[in-house]
Structures are given as structure tokens and as C-alpha cells.
Coordinates of C-alpha atoms and ligand atoms in Angstrom, one line a residue:
M317 CA -76.6 47.2 4.3
E318 CA -79.4 46.8 1.8
V319 CA -79.9 43.3 0.5
A320 CA -82.1 41.8 -2.2
L321 CA -83.4 38.3 -1.7
V322 CA -83.8 36.3 -4.9
G323 CA -86.0 33.1 -5.2
I324 CA -88.7 33.5 -2.6
G325 CA -89.5 29.9 -1.7
K326 CA -89.1 27.6 1.2
I327 CA -85.7 28.5 2.5
A328 CA -86.0 32.2 1.8
L329 CA -89.2 32.4 3.9
D330 CA -88.2 29.9 6.6
Q331 CA -84.7 31.2 7.3
H332 CA -83.4 34.2 5.3
V333 CA -86.2 36.6 5.9
P334 CA -86.2 36.1 9.7
A335 CA -82.4 36.2 9.9
I336 CA -82.2 39.5 7.9
N337 CA -85.1 41.1 9.9
D338 CA -83.4 40.2 13.2
S339 CA -80.0 41.5 12.2
P340 CA -78.7 45.0 12.9
D341 CA -76.5 44.7 9.8
W342 CA -79.1 44.2 7.1
D343 CA -82.3 45.7 5.6
L344 CA -84.4 43.6 3.2
S345 CA -84.9 46.2 0.5
A346 CA -86.3 44.1 -2.4
T347 CA -87.3 40.6 -3.4
V348 CA -87.0 39.1 -6.9
S349 CA -89.1 36.1 -7.6
R350 CA -91.6 35.0 -10.3
H351 CA -94.3 34.2 -7.8
G352 CA -93.1 34.7 -4.2
T353 CA -93.1 38.0 -2.2
V354 CA -92.5 39.2 1.3
D355 CA -95.1 41.5 3.0
G356 CA -94.0 45.2 2.9
V357 CA -90.9 44.6 0.7
P358 CA -90.8 46.0 -2.9
A359 CA -91.2 43.0 -5.1
Y360 CA -89.6 42.5 -8.6
D361 CA -90.2 39.6 -11.0
D362 CA -87.4 40.7 -13.3
F363 CA -83.8 40.5 -11.9
A364 CA -82.3 42.7 -14.6
R365 CA -84.8 45.4 -13.8
M366 CA -84.1 45.3 -10.1
L367 CA -80.3 45.6 -10.8
A368 CA -80.9 48.5 -13.1
E369 CA -83.4 50.4 -10.9
R370 CA -81.9 49.7 -7.4
S371 CA -78.3 50.9 -7.4
D372 CA -78.8 51.4 -3.6
I373 CA -78.8 47.6 -3.1
R374 CA -75.2 46.5 -3.0
V375 CA -75.8 42.9 -1.9
V376 CA -77.8 40.1 -3.5
S377 CA -78.6 36.8 -1.7
L378 CA -79.6 34.0 -4.1
C379 CA -82.0 31.4 -2.7
L380 CA -82.9 29.7 -5.9
P381 CA -82.3 26.0 -6.6
P382 CA -78.8 25.3 -7.9
V383 CA -79.4 25.0 -11.7
P384 CA -80.7 28.6 -12.3
R385 CA -78.3 30.2 -9.8
F386 CA -75.3 30.7 -12.1
G387 CA -77.1 33.1 -14.5
Y388 CA -78.3 35.2 -11.6
A389 CA -75.0 35.2 -9.9
E390 CA -73.2 36.2 -13.1
A391 CA -75.6 39.1 -13.7
A392 CA -75.2 40.3 -10.2
I393 CA -71.4 40.2 -10.2
R394 CA -71.3 41.9 -13.6
A395 CA -73.5 44.6 -12.2
G396 CA -71.0 45.1 -9.4
R397 CA -73.0 43.5 -6.6
H398 CA -71.7 41.4 -3.7
V399 CA -73.3 37.9 -3.9
M400 CA -74.3 35.3 -1.3
L401 CA -75.0 31.8 -2.6
E402 CA -77.3 29.2 -0.9
K403 CA -75.8 25.8 -0.8
P404 CA -74.8 24.1 -3.1
P405 CA -73.1 27.2 -4.6
G406 CA -73.8 26.1 -8.2
A407 CA -74.8 23.2 -10.4
T408 CA -71.2 22.3 -11.2
L409 CA -67.7 23.0 -9.8
S410 CA -66.7 24.8 -13.0
E411 CA -69.5 27.2 -12.6
C412 CA -68.4 28.0 -9.1
H413 CA -64.8 28.5 -10.2
A414 CA -66.0 30.8 -13.0
L415 CA -68.0 32.9 -10.5
E416 CA -65.0 33.2 -8.2
A417 CA -62.8 34.5 -11.0
M418 CA -65.6 36.9 -12.0
A419 CA -66.0 38.2 -8.5
R420 CA -62.2 38.8 -8.2
A421 CA -62.2 40.7 -11.6
H422 CA -65.1 42.8 -10.5
R423 CA -63.8 43.3 -7.0
V424 CA -66.9 42.2 -5.2
S425 CA -67.5 39.7 -2.4
L426 CA -68.7 36.2 -3.0
Y427 CA -69.8 33.8 -0.3
A428 CA -70.6 30.1 -0.8
T429 CA -72.6 29.5 2.3
W430 CA -72.8 26.2 4.1
H431 CA -75.5 26.6 6.7
S432 CA -74.9 23.4 8.5
R433 CA -71.3 24.5 9.3
Q434 CA -72.9 27.2 11.4
A435 CA -74.8 24.8 13.6
D436 CA -74.3 25.3 17.3
K437 CA -72.0 22.4 18.1
V438 CA -69.8 22.2 15.0
P439 CA -67.0 24.4 16.4
A440 CA -66.9 22.2 19.6
A441 CA -66.8 19.0 17.6
K442 CA -64.0 20.3 15.5
A443 CA -62.0 21.4 18.6
W444 CA -62.5 18.0 20.2
L445 CA -61.2 16.0 17.3
V446 CA -57.9 17.9 17.3
G447 CA -54.9 15.8 18.5
K448 CA -56.9 12.6 18.6
T449 CA -56.4 9.5 16.4
L450 CA -59.5 8.8 14.4
R451 CA -60.4 5.1 14.0
K452 CA -63.9 5.1 12.6
L453 CA -66.3 7.8 11.4
T454 CA -69.8 7.2 10.2
V455 CA -72.2 9.7 8.7
N456 CA -75.9 8.7 8.8
W457 CA -78.1 11.3 7.0
R458 CA -81.7 10.1 6.5
E459 CA -84.8 12.1 6.0
N460 CA -88.2 11.9 4.3
V461 CA -88.0 13.8 1.1
R462 CA -91.8 14.1 1.0
Q463 CA -91.8 15.9 4.4
W464 CA -88.7 18.1 3.9
H465 CA -88.9 18.9 0.2
P466 CA -92.6 18.5 -0.7
G467 CA -93.2 18.7 -4.4
Q468 CA -89.7 20.1 -5.2
D469 CA -89.3 18.4 -8.5
W470 CA -86.0 20.3 -9.2
I471 CA -84.3 18.1 -6.5
F472 CA -84.8 15.0 -8.8
E473 CA -83.9 16.8 -12.0
A474 CA -80.3 16.8 -13.3
G475 CA -78.3 19.2 -11.3
G476 CA -80.6 19.0 -8.3
L477 CA -78.4 16.5 -6.5
G478 CA -81.2 14.3 -5.1
V479 CA -80.3 12.9 -1.7
F480 CA -77.0 14.7 -1.9
D481 CA -79.0 18.0 -1.4
P482 CA -79.2 17.2 2.3
G483 CA -76.1 15.0 2.0
I484 CA -73.9 18.0 1.1
N485 CA -74.9 19.4 4.5
A486 CA -73.2 16.4 6.2
L487 CA -70.2 16.9 3.9
S488 CA -70.0 20.6 4.8
I489 CA -69.7 19.6 8.5
L490 CA -67.3 16.7 7.8
T491 CA -64.9 18.9 5.8
E492 CA -65.1 21.5 8.5
I493 CA -64.4 19.3 11.6
L494 CA -61.9 16.6 10.3
P495 CA -58.3 17.5 11.0
D496 CA -57.1 15.4 8.1
P497 CA -58.6 15.7 4.6
V498 CA -60.5 12.6 3.2
H499 CA -61.4 11.8 -0.3
L500 CA -64.1 9.6 -1.8
S501 CA -62.9 6.0 -2.6
A502 CA -66.1 4.2 -3.6
A503 CA -69.9 4.9 -3.8
V504 CA -73.1 3.2 -4.7
L505 CA -75.9 5.5 -5.8
K506 CA -79.5 4.4 -6.1
F507 CA -81.6 6.2 -8.7
P508 CA -85.4 5.8 -9.1
E509 CA -86.1 4.6 -12.6
N510 CA -88.1 7.8 -13.5
R511 CA -85.7 10.4 -12.0
D512 CA -82.3 11.9 -12.8
T513 CA -80.7 12.1 -9.3
P514 CA -80.2 9.5 -6.6
I515 CA -82.6 8.8 -3.8
A516 CA -80.1 6.9 -1.6
A517 CA -76.3 6.5 -1.5
E518 CA -73.5 4.7 0.3
C519 CA -70.0 6.3 0.2
Q520 CA -66.6 5.3 1.5
F521 CA -63.7 7.6 1.9
F522 CA -59.9 7.3 2.0
H523 CA -58.4 8.6 5.3
P524 CA -54.7 9.4 5.3
E525 CA -54.2 7.6 8.7
G526 CA -56.3 4.6 7.8
A527 CA -59.5 5.4 9.7
E528 CA -62.7 3.8 8.3
V529 CA -64.8 6.7 7.0
S530 CA -68.3 6.1 5.5
M531 CA -71.5 7.8 4.8
V532 CA -75.1 6.6 4.3
L533 CA -77.7 8.9 2.7
D534 CA -81.4 8.0 2.5
F535 CA -84.3 10.2 1.2
L536 CA -87.0 7.6 2.1
E537 CA -86.6 7.6 5.9
P538 CA -90.2 7.1 7.1
G539 CA -89.9 8.5 10.6
E540 CA -88.0 11.2 12.3
P541 CA -84.9 12.4 10.4
T542 CA -81.4 11.2 11.4
W543 CA -78.6 13.8 10.8
T544 CA -75.7 12.2 12.7
I545 CA -71.9 12.0 12.5
R546 CA -70.3 9.5 14.9
A547 CA -66.5 9.5 15.4
E548 CA -64.5 6.8 17.3
T549 CA -61.1 7.9 18.4
D550 CA -58.2 6.7 20.6
Q551 CA -59.5 9.0 23.3
G552 CA -63.3 8.4 23.2
V553 CA -66.4 8.7 21.1
M554 CA -68.0 11.8 19.7
V555 CA -71.6 11.9 18.4
L556 CA -72.8 15.0 16.6
E557 CA -76.6 14.8 16.1
N558 CA -79.5 17.0 14.8
G559 CA -77.4 18.3 11.9
G560 CA -74.7 19.7 14.2
G561 CA -77.1 21.0 16.9
K562 CA -76.3 18.4 19.6
L563 CA -72.9 17.1 20.7
T564 CA -72.2 14.1 23.0
I565 CA -68.8 13.1 24.1
D566 CA -68.5 9.7 25.8
G567 CA -72.1 9.9 26.8
H568 CA -71.9 13.4 28.2
V569 CA -74.0 16.0 26.4
D570 CA -72.2 19.3 25.7
D571 CA -74.6 22.0 27.1
S572 CA -72.6 25.1 26.4
V573 CA -74.6 27.9 24.8
P574 CA -73.2 29.9 21.9
C575 CA -73.5 33.7 21.9
L576 CA -75.1 34.3 18.5
S577 CA -77.7 31.6 17.9
G578 CA -78.9 30.2 14.6
E579 CA -77.3 29.0 11.4
Y580 CA -78.6 31.8 9.2
P581 CA -77.9 34.7 11.6
R582 CA -74.3 33.5 11.5
L583 CA -74.2 33.3 7.7
Y584 CA -75.5 36.9 7.4
A585 CA -72.9 38.0 10.1
Q586 CA -70.2 36.4 8.0
M587 CA -71.5 38.0 4.8
A588 CA -71.4 41.4 6.6
R589 CA -67.8 40.8 7.5
L590 CA -66.9 39.7 3.9
V591 CA -68.5 42.8 2.4
E592 CA -66.7 45.1 4.9
K593 CA -63.3 43.6 4.1
G594 CA -63.9 42.9 0.4
G595 CA -63.4 39.1 1.0
I596 CA -64.3 36.0 -0.9
D597 CA -65.3 32.8 0.9
M598 CA -65.7 30.0 -1.7
D599 CA -64.8 26.7 -0.1
L600 CA -66.0 24.1 -2.6
S601 CA -64.8 21.0 -0.7
P602 CA -68.3 19.6 0.2
M603 CA -69.3 19.9 -3.5
R604 CA -66.1 18.2 -4.7
H605 CA -67.0 15.1 -2.7
V606 CA -70.5 15.1 -4.3
A607 CA -69.0 15.5 -7.8
D608 CA -66.6 12.6 -7.0
A609 CA -69.5 10.4 -5.9
F610 CA -71.3 11.1 -9.3
T611 CA -68.0 10.4 -11.1
L612 CA -66.9 7.2 -9.3
G613 CA -70.2 5.9 -7.9
R614 CA -71.8 2.7 -9.1
R615 CA -75.3 3.2 -10.3
I616 CA -78.3 1.1 -9.2
T617 CA -81.7 1.7 -10.7
G618 CA -84.6 1.2 -8.3
A619 CA -88.4 1.7 -8.0
R620 CA -90.1 4.7 -9.4
F621 CA -90.5 7.7 -7.2
E622 CA -93.8 9.7 -7.0
W623 CA -94.7 12.4 -4.5
Ligands
NAP664 P1 -87.8 26.1 -3.5 O1 -88.7 26.6 -2.5 O2 -88.3 25.0 -4.4 O3 -87.3 27.2 -4.5 C1 -87.0 28.5 -4.2 C2 -87.6 29.5 -5.2 O4 -86.7 29.6 -6.3 C3 -88.9 29.1 -5.7 O5 -89.9 29.4 -4.9 C4 -88.9 29.8 -7.1 O6 -89.5 31.1 -6.8 C5 -87.5 30.0 -7.4 N1 -87.2 29.1 -8.6 C6 -87.3 27.8 -8.6 N2 -86.9 27.3 -9.8 C7 -86.5 28.4 -10.5 C8 -86.0 28.6 -11.8 N3 -85.8 27.6 -12.7 N4 -85.7 29.8 -12.2 C9 -85.8 30.9 -11.4 N5 -86.3 30.8 -10.1 C10 -86.7 29.6 -9.7 O7 -86.4 25.6 -2.9 P2 -85.8 25.8 -1.5 O8 -86.1 24.7 -0.6 O9 -86.1 27.2 -1.0 O10 -84.2 25.7 -1.8 C11 -83.5 26.6 -2.5 C12 -82.0 26.4 -2.2 O11 -81.8 26.5 -0.8 C13 -81.5 25.0 -2.7 O12 -80.2 25.1 -3.2 C14 -81.5 24.2 -1.4 O13 -80.5 23.2 -1.4 C15 -81.2 25.3 -0.4 N6 -81.7 25.0 1.0 C16 -82.9 24.5 1.2 C17 -83.3 24.1 2.5 C18 -84.7 23.6 2.8 O14 -84.9 23.1 3.9 N7 -85.6 23.6 1.8 C19 -82.4 24.3 3.5 C20 -81.2 24.9 3.3 C21 -80.8 25.2 2.0 P3 -90.5 31.8 -7.9 O15 -91.3 30.7 -8.5 O16 -91.3 32.8 -7.1 O17 -89.6 32.4 -8.9

């Protein structure tokens, strides 16, 4: 299948281009970006023109930041294209619901991707938690924004989610692996005085069986990143580290090797399946928790943030 990649920036070049090039299912047939290009691939800087001129391209993969994404997704769906959305799938939940309704009306596939759900050890973590009584779960997601998002001002502008941009990755894993649904019960969000989105957050969740569930997010971690979920149960302790890439149960590291490796190759394999079947995959639960944190969270204003 021919695919056009839109928004040629960090994640498009780091992950999407290699995943598409290595896949037997996909051909990268065009890019659309105001500045970015990919060697050897026809480049457009006008999305409407690409849609009009390239009726051979049935699938569009949107790698833009969340705020401009809705307009591009709407145009693609109205032009009858199948659409793949980077995380988070939009700037608001309402936008995402509108896109889903539009995709159904136009009979095209729509995929809200959550790359962290495709990390190697997420399925094993999910399987291990089944049938166990959860007592305590802590999410610890800390990274250096200057290292991982250098100069990306959009992340600190309204709609950019701030520390919830990586935090939503943790929530995408949490909502995938927990047998029982949780919902946010309290949060404290720390905003730099000169920015629109939080730089740190602490969240607590209600668990239907009374387990203690909490999450700490920090964008000012000076050293190596920590992307860890730790679960204490009646039958042992599970630690999922490296954003879902490493699993340890009661001190023993799970060393099984998955057959298809890599988060983005799995996302593109799933998109190929959706297009083949005419499916829609729009699980918005990670984003719902973020919206709840912004609704319920207590706001603290802290020091200015400069790159
Ligand atoms: P980025 O490099 O800052 O942006 C991607 C590209 O989008 C930019 O190079 C720019 O290309 C285009 N763009 C930016 N603002 C735009 C606007 N207002 N209108 C139209 N185009 C615009 O961001 P990124 O890190 O790739 O992240 C993009 C998305 O991927 C985000 O939702 C992020 O959460 C997700 N993601 C990022 C990472 C990561 O490690 N960075 C990992 C996983 C997922 P042109 O200037 O050429 O138009």
C-alpha cells in the first residue's frame, strides 16, 4: 500500500520512515511538510495538492504535533483516505470523536496509535496481571525534556500536553495491562510561570478493588530517563521498565523474544490489518485520563522554563 507521511520532524524520521521502509506492506510514496523531506521521496508542502494529485495514495500517516492534526485528518478523511494518527490522536477528546464519526461516514479506516502499547513486554505484563489481586501500582515517568524534545515549543503551548506528552505513553500501557479500569481521583500539576502546559505532575487513581494506584511525571529529570510501572500483587511483584521494553517478575527478567520487533513496525502492521478489513481503532482511554487530570488537577505555578 502506498502511504504519505505528513509532518516530517523528529518522530517521522526516527521511527516512521524506517518502519515503512522495512515493511513488506508499505511504500512511502509522498511526504507533506513545510520544511522536512525524505531523500528519494516526492515531497509536497501543500496537503490539499497532494490529496488532489495523488489519488494512488490511499493511506495518510499524520506525524504532526497534536494541535494542527485535526485539520489534516479531517481533510484526508473527506478525501476518502485511511488515516493513521500519532499519539495523542488529537488536541481534545471531542476532536477525536468527531474524526471517528467522520471516518465511519466516509467508510475509511482510522487508527489512534499508541506506540508504547507495542513495546516488547507489554503483552507479557498484561497476561501476568490476569487473575492476581493488585495491591499497589506506581507509575514513574521521568525524562529530560531538553534531551528528548529539544526546542519543541509546541509541547509547552496549549494543547501540547507538556509532561503528559510522555505521560500519555505510560497511560497507554496502564490502560492496556490493567484487568480493572481505573479513573483519576486527584492530581497536582506544576506549570512553569511562562508556559501553558505542566512540567511535572502527581496523579492518584481510583481502583475498583481498592488498590493504591499513583503516577509521577517529571520533565526535568537530569539523568537517564525512568519509564517504569511497578505492580505489587497478592502473588508477587512485576516491574515493567524502559517504557515497556523490560519485564521483571519477582526479580527474574523475562528474556522471551517477540517475533516482530519494534513498536512502529507493529503499528504499521496493525494499520495494514485495519485497512484490509475496513476497521477503526480509536481507543481514547489514555487521553481521557489526561483530560481528567487537566479538569480535576490542582495547579501549582513554579519557576520559568527556558530551553
Ligand atoms: P516535531 O519534530 O516538533 O514536529 C513534527 C513536524 O510537524 C515538524 O517537523 C513540522 O514539520 C510539523 N509541524 C509542526 N508544527 C506544525 C504546525 N503548526 N502545522 C503544520 N505542521 C507542523 O514533533 P515530533 O517529536 O516528531 O512529534 C510529533 C508527534 O509525534 C507528537 O504528537 C508527539 O507526541 C509524537 N511522538 C513523538 C515522539 C518523540 O520522541 N519525539 C515519540 C513518539 C510520538 P514542517 O515544519 O516541515 O512542516
